[in-house]
Tab-separated table of C-alpha atoms in Angstrom:
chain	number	residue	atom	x	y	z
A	1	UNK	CA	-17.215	-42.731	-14.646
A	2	UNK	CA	-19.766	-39.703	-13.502
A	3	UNK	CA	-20.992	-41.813	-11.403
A	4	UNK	CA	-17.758	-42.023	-9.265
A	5	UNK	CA	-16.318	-38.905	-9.676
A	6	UNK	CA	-19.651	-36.470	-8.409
A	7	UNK	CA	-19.806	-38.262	-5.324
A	8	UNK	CA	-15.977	-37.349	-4.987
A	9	UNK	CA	-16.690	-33.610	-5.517
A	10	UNK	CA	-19.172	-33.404	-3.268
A	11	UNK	CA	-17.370	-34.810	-0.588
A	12	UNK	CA	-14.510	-32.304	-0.968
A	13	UNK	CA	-17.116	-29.697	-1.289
A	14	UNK	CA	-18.263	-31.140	1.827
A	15	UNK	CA	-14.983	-31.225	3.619
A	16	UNK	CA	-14.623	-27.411	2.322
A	17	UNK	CA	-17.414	-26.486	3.843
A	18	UNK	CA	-16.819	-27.927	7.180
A	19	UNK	CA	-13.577	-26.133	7.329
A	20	UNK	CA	-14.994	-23.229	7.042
A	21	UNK	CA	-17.681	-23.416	9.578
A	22	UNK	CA	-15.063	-24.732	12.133
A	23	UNK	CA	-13.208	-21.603	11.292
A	24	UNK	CA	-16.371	-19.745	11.423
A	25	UNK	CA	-16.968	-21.202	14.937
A	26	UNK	CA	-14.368	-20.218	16.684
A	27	UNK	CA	-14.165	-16.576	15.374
A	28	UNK	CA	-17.166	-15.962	16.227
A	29	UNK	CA	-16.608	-17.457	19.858
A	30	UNK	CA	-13.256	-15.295	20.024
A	31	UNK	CA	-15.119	-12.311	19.359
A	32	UNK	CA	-18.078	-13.474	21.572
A	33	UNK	CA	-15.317	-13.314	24.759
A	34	UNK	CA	-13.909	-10.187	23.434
A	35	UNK	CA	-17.277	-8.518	24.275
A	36	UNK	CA	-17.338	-10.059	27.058
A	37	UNK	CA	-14.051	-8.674	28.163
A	38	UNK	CA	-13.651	-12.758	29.011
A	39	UNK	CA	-9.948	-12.097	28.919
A	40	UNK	CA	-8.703	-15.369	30.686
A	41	UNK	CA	-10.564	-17.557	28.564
A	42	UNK	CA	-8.953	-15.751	25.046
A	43	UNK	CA	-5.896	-18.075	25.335
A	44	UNK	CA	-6.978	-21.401	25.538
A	45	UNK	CA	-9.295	-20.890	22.973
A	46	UNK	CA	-6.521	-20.307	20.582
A	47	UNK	CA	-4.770	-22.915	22.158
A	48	UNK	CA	-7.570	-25.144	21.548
A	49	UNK	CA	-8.138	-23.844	18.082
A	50	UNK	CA	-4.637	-24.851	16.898
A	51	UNK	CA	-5.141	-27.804	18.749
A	52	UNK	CA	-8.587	-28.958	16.740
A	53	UNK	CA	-7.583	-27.164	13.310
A	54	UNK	CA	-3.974	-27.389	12.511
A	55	UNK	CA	-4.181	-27.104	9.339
A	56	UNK	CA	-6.070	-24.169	9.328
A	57	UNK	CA	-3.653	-20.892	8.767
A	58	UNK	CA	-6.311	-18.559	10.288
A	59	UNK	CA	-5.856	-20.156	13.905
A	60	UNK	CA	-1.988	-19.148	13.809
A	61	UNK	CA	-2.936	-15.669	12.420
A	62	UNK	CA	-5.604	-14.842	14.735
A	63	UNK	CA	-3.337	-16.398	17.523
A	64	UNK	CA	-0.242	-14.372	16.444
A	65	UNK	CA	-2.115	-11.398	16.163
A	66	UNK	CA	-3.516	-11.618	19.709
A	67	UNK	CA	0.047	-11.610	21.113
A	68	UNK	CA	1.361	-9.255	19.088
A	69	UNK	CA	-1.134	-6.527	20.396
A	70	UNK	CA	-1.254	-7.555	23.887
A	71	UNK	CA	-0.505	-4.617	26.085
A	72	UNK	CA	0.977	-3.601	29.659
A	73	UNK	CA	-0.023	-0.643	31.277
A	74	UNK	CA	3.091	1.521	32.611
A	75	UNK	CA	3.137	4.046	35.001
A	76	UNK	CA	5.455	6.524	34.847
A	77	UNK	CA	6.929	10.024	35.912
A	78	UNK	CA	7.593	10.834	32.266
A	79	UNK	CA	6.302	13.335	30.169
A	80	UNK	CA	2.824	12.067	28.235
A	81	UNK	CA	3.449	11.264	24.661
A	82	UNK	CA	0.618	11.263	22.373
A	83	UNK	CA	-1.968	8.381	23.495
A	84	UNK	CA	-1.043	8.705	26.897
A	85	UNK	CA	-3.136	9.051	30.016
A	86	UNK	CA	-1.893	11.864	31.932
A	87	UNK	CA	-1.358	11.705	35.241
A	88	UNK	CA	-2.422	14.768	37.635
A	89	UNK	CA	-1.012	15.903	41.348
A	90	UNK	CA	-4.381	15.883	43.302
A	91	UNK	CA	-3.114	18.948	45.100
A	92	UNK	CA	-2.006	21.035	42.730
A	93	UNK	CA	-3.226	19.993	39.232
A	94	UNK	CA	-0.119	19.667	37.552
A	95	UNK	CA	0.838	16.361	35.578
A	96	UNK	CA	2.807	14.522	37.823
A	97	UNK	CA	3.313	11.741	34.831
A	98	UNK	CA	1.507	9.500	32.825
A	99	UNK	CA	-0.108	6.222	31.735
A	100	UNK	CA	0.923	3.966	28.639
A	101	UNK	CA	-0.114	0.792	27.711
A	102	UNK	CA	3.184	-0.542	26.061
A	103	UNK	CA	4.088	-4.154	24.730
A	104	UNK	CA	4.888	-6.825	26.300
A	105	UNK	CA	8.129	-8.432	25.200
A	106	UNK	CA	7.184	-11.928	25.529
A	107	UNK	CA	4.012	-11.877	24.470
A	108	UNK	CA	5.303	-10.119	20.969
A	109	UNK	CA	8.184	-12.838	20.568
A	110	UNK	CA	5.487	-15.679	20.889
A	111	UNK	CA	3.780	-13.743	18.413
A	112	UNK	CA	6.884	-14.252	15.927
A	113	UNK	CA	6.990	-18.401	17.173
A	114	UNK	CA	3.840	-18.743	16.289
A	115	UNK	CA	3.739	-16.925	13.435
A	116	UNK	CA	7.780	-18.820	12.322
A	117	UNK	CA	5.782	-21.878	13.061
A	118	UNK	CA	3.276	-20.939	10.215
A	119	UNK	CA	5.310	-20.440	7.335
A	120	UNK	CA	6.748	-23.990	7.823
A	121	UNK	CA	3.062	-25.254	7.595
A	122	UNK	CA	1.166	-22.744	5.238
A	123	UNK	CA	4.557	-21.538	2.864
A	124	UNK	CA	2.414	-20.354	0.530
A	125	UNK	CA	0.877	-18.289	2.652
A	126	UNK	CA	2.690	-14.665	1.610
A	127	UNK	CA	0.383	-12.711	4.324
A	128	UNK	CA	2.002	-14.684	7.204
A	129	UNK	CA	5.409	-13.966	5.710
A	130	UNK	CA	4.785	-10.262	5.806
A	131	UNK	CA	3.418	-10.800	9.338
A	132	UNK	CA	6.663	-12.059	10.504
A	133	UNK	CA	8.521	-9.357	8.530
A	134	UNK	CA	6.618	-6.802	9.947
A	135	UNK	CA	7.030	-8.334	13.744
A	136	UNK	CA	10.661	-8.573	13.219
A	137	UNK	CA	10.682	-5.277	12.221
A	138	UNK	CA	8.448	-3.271	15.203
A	139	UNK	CA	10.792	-5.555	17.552
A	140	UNK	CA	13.903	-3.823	15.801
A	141	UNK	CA	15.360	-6.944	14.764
A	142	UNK	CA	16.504	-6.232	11.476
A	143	UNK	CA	18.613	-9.312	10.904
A	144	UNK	CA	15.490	-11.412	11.412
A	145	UNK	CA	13.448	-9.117	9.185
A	146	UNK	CA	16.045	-9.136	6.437
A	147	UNK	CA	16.252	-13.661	7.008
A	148	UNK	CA	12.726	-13.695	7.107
A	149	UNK	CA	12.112	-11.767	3.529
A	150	UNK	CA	14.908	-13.833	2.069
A	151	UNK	CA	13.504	-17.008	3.167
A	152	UNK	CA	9.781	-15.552	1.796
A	153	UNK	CA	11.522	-14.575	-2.008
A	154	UNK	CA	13.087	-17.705	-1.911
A	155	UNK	CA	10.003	-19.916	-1.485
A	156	UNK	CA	8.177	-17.587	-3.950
A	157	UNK	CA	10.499	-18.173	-6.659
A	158	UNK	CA	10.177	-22.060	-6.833
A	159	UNK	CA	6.317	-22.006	-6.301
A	160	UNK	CA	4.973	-18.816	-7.982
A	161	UNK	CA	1.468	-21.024	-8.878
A	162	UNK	CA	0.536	-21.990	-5.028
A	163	UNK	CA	0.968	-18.367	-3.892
A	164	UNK	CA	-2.252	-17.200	-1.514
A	165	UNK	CA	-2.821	-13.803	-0.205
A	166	UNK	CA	-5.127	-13.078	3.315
A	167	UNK	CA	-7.784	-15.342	3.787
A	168	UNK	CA	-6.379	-17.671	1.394
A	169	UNK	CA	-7.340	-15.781	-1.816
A	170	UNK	CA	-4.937	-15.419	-4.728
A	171	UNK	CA	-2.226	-12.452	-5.032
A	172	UNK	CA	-4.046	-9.057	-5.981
A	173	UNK	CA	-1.039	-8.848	-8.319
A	174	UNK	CA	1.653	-11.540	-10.551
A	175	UNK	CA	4.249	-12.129	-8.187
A	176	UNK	CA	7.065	-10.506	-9.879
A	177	UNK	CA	5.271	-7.491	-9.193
A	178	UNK	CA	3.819	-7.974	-6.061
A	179	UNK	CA	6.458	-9.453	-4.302
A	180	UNK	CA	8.971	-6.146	-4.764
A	181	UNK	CA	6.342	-3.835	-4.713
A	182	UNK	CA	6.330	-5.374	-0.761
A	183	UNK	CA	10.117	-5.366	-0.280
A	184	UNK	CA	9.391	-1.560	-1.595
A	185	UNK	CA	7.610	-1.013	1.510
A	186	UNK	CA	9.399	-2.268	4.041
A	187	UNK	CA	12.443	-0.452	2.905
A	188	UNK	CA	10.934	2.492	3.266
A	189	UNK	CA	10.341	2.023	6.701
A	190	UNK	CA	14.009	2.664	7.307
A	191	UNK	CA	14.087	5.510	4.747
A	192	UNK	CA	11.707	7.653	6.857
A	193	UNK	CA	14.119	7.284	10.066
A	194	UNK	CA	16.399	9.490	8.187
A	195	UNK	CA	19.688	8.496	9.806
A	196	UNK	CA	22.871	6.579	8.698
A	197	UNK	CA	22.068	3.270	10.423
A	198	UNK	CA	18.615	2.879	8.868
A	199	UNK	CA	19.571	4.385	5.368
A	200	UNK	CA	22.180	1.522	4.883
A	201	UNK	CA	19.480	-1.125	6.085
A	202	UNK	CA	17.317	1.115	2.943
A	203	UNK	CA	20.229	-0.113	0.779
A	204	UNK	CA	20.159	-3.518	1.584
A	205	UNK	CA	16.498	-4.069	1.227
A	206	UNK	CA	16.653	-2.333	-1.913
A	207	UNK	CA	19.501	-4.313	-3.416
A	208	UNK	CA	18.027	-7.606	-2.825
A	209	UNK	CA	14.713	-6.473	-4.405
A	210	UNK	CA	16.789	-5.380	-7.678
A	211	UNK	CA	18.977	-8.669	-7.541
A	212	UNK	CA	15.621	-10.809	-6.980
A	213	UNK	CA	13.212	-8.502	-9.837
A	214	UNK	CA	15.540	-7.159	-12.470
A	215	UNK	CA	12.416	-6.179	-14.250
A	216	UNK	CA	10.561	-4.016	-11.591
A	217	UNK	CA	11.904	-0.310	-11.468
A	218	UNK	CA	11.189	0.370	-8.062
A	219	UNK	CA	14.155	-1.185	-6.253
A	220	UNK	CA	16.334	0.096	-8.714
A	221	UNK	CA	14.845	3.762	-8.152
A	222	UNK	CA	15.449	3.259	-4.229
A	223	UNK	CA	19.093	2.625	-4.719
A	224	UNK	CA	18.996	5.368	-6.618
A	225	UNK	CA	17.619	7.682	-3.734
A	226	UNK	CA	20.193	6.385	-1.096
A	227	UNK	CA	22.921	7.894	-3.501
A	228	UNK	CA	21.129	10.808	-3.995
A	229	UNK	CA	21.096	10.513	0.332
A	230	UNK	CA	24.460	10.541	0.802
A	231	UNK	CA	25.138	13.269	-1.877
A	232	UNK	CA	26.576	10.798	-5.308
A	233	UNK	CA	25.067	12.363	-7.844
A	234	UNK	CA	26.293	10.259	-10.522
A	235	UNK	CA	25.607	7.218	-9.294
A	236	UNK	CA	21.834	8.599	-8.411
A	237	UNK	CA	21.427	9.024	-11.932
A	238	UNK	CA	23.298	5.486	-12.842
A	239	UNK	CA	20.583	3.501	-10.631
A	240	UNK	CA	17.558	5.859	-12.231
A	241	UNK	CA	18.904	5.690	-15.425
A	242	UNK	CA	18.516	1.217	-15.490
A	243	UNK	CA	15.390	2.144	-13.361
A	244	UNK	CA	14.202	3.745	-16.587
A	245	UNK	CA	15.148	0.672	-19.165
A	246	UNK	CA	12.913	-1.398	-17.210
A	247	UNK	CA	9.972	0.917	-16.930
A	248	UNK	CA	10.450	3.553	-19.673
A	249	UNK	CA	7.256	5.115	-18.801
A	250	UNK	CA	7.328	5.356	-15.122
A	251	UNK	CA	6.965	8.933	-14.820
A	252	UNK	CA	8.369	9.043	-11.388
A	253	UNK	CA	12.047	7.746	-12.408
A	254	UNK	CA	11.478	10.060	-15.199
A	255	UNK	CA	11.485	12.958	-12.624
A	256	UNK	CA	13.855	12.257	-10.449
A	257	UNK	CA	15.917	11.888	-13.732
A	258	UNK	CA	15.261	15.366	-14.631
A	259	UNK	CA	15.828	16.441	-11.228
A	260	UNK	CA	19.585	14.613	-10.817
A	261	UNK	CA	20.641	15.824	-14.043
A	262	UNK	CA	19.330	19.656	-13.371
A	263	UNK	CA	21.713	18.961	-9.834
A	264	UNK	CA	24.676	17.642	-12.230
A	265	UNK	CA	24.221	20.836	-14.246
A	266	UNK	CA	23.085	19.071	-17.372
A	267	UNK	CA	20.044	21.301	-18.181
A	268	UNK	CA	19.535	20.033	-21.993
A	269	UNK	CA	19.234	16.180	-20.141
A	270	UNK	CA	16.847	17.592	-17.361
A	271	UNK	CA	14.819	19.254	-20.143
A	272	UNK	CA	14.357	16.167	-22.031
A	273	UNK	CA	12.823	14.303	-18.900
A	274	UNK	CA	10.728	16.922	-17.835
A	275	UNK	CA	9.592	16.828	-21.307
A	276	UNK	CA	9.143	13.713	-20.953
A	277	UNK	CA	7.011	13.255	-18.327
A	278	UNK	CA	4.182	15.174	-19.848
A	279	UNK	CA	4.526	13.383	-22.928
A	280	UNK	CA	4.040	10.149	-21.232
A	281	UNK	CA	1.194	11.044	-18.739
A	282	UNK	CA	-0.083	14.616	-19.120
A	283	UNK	CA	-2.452	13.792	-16.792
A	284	UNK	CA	-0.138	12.474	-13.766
A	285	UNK	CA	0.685	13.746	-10.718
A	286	UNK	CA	4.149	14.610	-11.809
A	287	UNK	CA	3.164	16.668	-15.101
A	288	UNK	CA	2.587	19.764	-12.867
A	289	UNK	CA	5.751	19.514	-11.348
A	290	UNK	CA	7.205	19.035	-14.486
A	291	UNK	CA	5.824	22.140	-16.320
A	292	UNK	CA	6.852	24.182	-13.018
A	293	UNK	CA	10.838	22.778	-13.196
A	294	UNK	CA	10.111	23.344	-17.062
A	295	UNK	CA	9.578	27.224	-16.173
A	296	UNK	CA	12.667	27.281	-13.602
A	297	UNK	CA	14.762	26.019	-16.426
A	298	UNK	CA	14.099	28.664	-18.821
A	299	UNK	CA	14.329	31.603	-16.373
């Protein structure tokens, strides 16, 4: 039976290894024309990569990523904005306009293809998910962004074993952890914009997450700080409040808790979080801040 089944191995091993020196191979000849500044030749090397590998994930990747950060220059009369080339009147000295190297439309939507094209063959794949995301998101698409997370949640939940981070390796985290702590991140995104457009695309992110992971606090905290956004205090503390059932010692739902209900005018409930806090984690980064709205409280 040995006898049968070594020989086996080491032909996957083998196999393996080949893979990986193909990949090898033509990373190190993409980077070879990079130095060269070999521009023209770039593109049919990735062509021919996905050509001679397709089922290697790293050829759509590194091809995705190429288009994605391919750049036009632009010459304009406007005003130079920070990594900008100014532009000076020879005759007077005075910027006349600038230079920006902006990018290119089509070359950023054959990133997404390419990258759409991916998570049909590597699904498992959560780095080229997030890719896609993230492309849907710098092109301002959030309906694609939003489809594309869906789509990535809903493959995660029926194969939580086969899930592979970059390069292939496993998740740096269990999925039901991981996978919000993401969704966490590109709902902020919109939270920093600061506007009512982007604060309601906040919400939605955030209310997926909490459907999808009942048991991870952080969507249920960011639900909680739209509320607190648009001024409903109550319901601010609602969200934090089931924030805190599933993470009872998450000291930063603990002080936003303290904080809502010192807003509401509940003092004795603000002092009990604050309290809290330092009891769970004197150590944290909220403690201080604690002991100081401690101090506020008794004055």
């Amino acid at each position: 039976m040995l006898s049968k089944i070594v020989p086996a191995l080491i032909l996957a091993v083998a196999f393996a290894q080949a893979g990986i020196a193909a990949e090898e191979d033509y990373a190190s000849r993409l980077k070879e024309l990079r130095d060269r500044k070999a521009d023209a030749q770039i593109e049919p090397l990735l062509n021919e990569w996905r050509e001679e590998r397709p089922n290697d994930p790293e050829a759509w990747i590194t091809s995705a990523n190429y288009y994605f950060n391919k750049r036009q220059m632009m010459i304009s009369t406007k005003k130079p904005e920070k990594g900008d080339f100014v532009v000076s009147d020879p005759k007077t000295g005075k910027t006349a306009g600038s230079i920006s190297f902006e990018q290119n439309k089509g070359s950023v939507n054959r990133a997404a293809e390419l990258l759409q094209e991916a998570t049909k063959k590597f699904p498992n794949r959560l780095d080229i998910w997030c890719g896609l995301a993230f492309i849907d998101q710098e092109s301002g698409n959030f309906d694609a962004e939003l489809s594309t997370l869906r789509d990535m949640v809903a493959y995660a939940r029926d194969h939580a074993t086969e899930l592979k981070w970059l390069k292939g390796k496993n998740l740096p985290q269990p999925p039901d952890q991981f996978i919000p702590e993401k969704l966490h991140s590109y709902g902020l995104y919109y939270e920093k914009k600061e506007n009512p457009k982007d604060d309601n695309r906040f919400l939605e992110i955030a209310k997926f997450s909490a459907e999808q992971f009942p048991n991870h606090p952080y969507a249920f905290n960011d639900v909680a700080m739209y509320f607190s956004v648009i001024g409903d205090n109550a319901k601010t503390r609602e969200w934090l409040e089931r924030a805190n059932r599933i993470d009872p010692k998450d000291t930063l739902v603990m002080m936003n808790l303290g904080q809502i209900c010192s807003k509401l005018g509940d003092n004795r409930g603000a002092r009990k979080w604050y309290e809290e806090v330092i009891k769970v984690d004197p150590t944290s980064e909220y403690a201080q801040q604690a002991k100081d709205a401690l101090a506020k409280l008794k004055k």
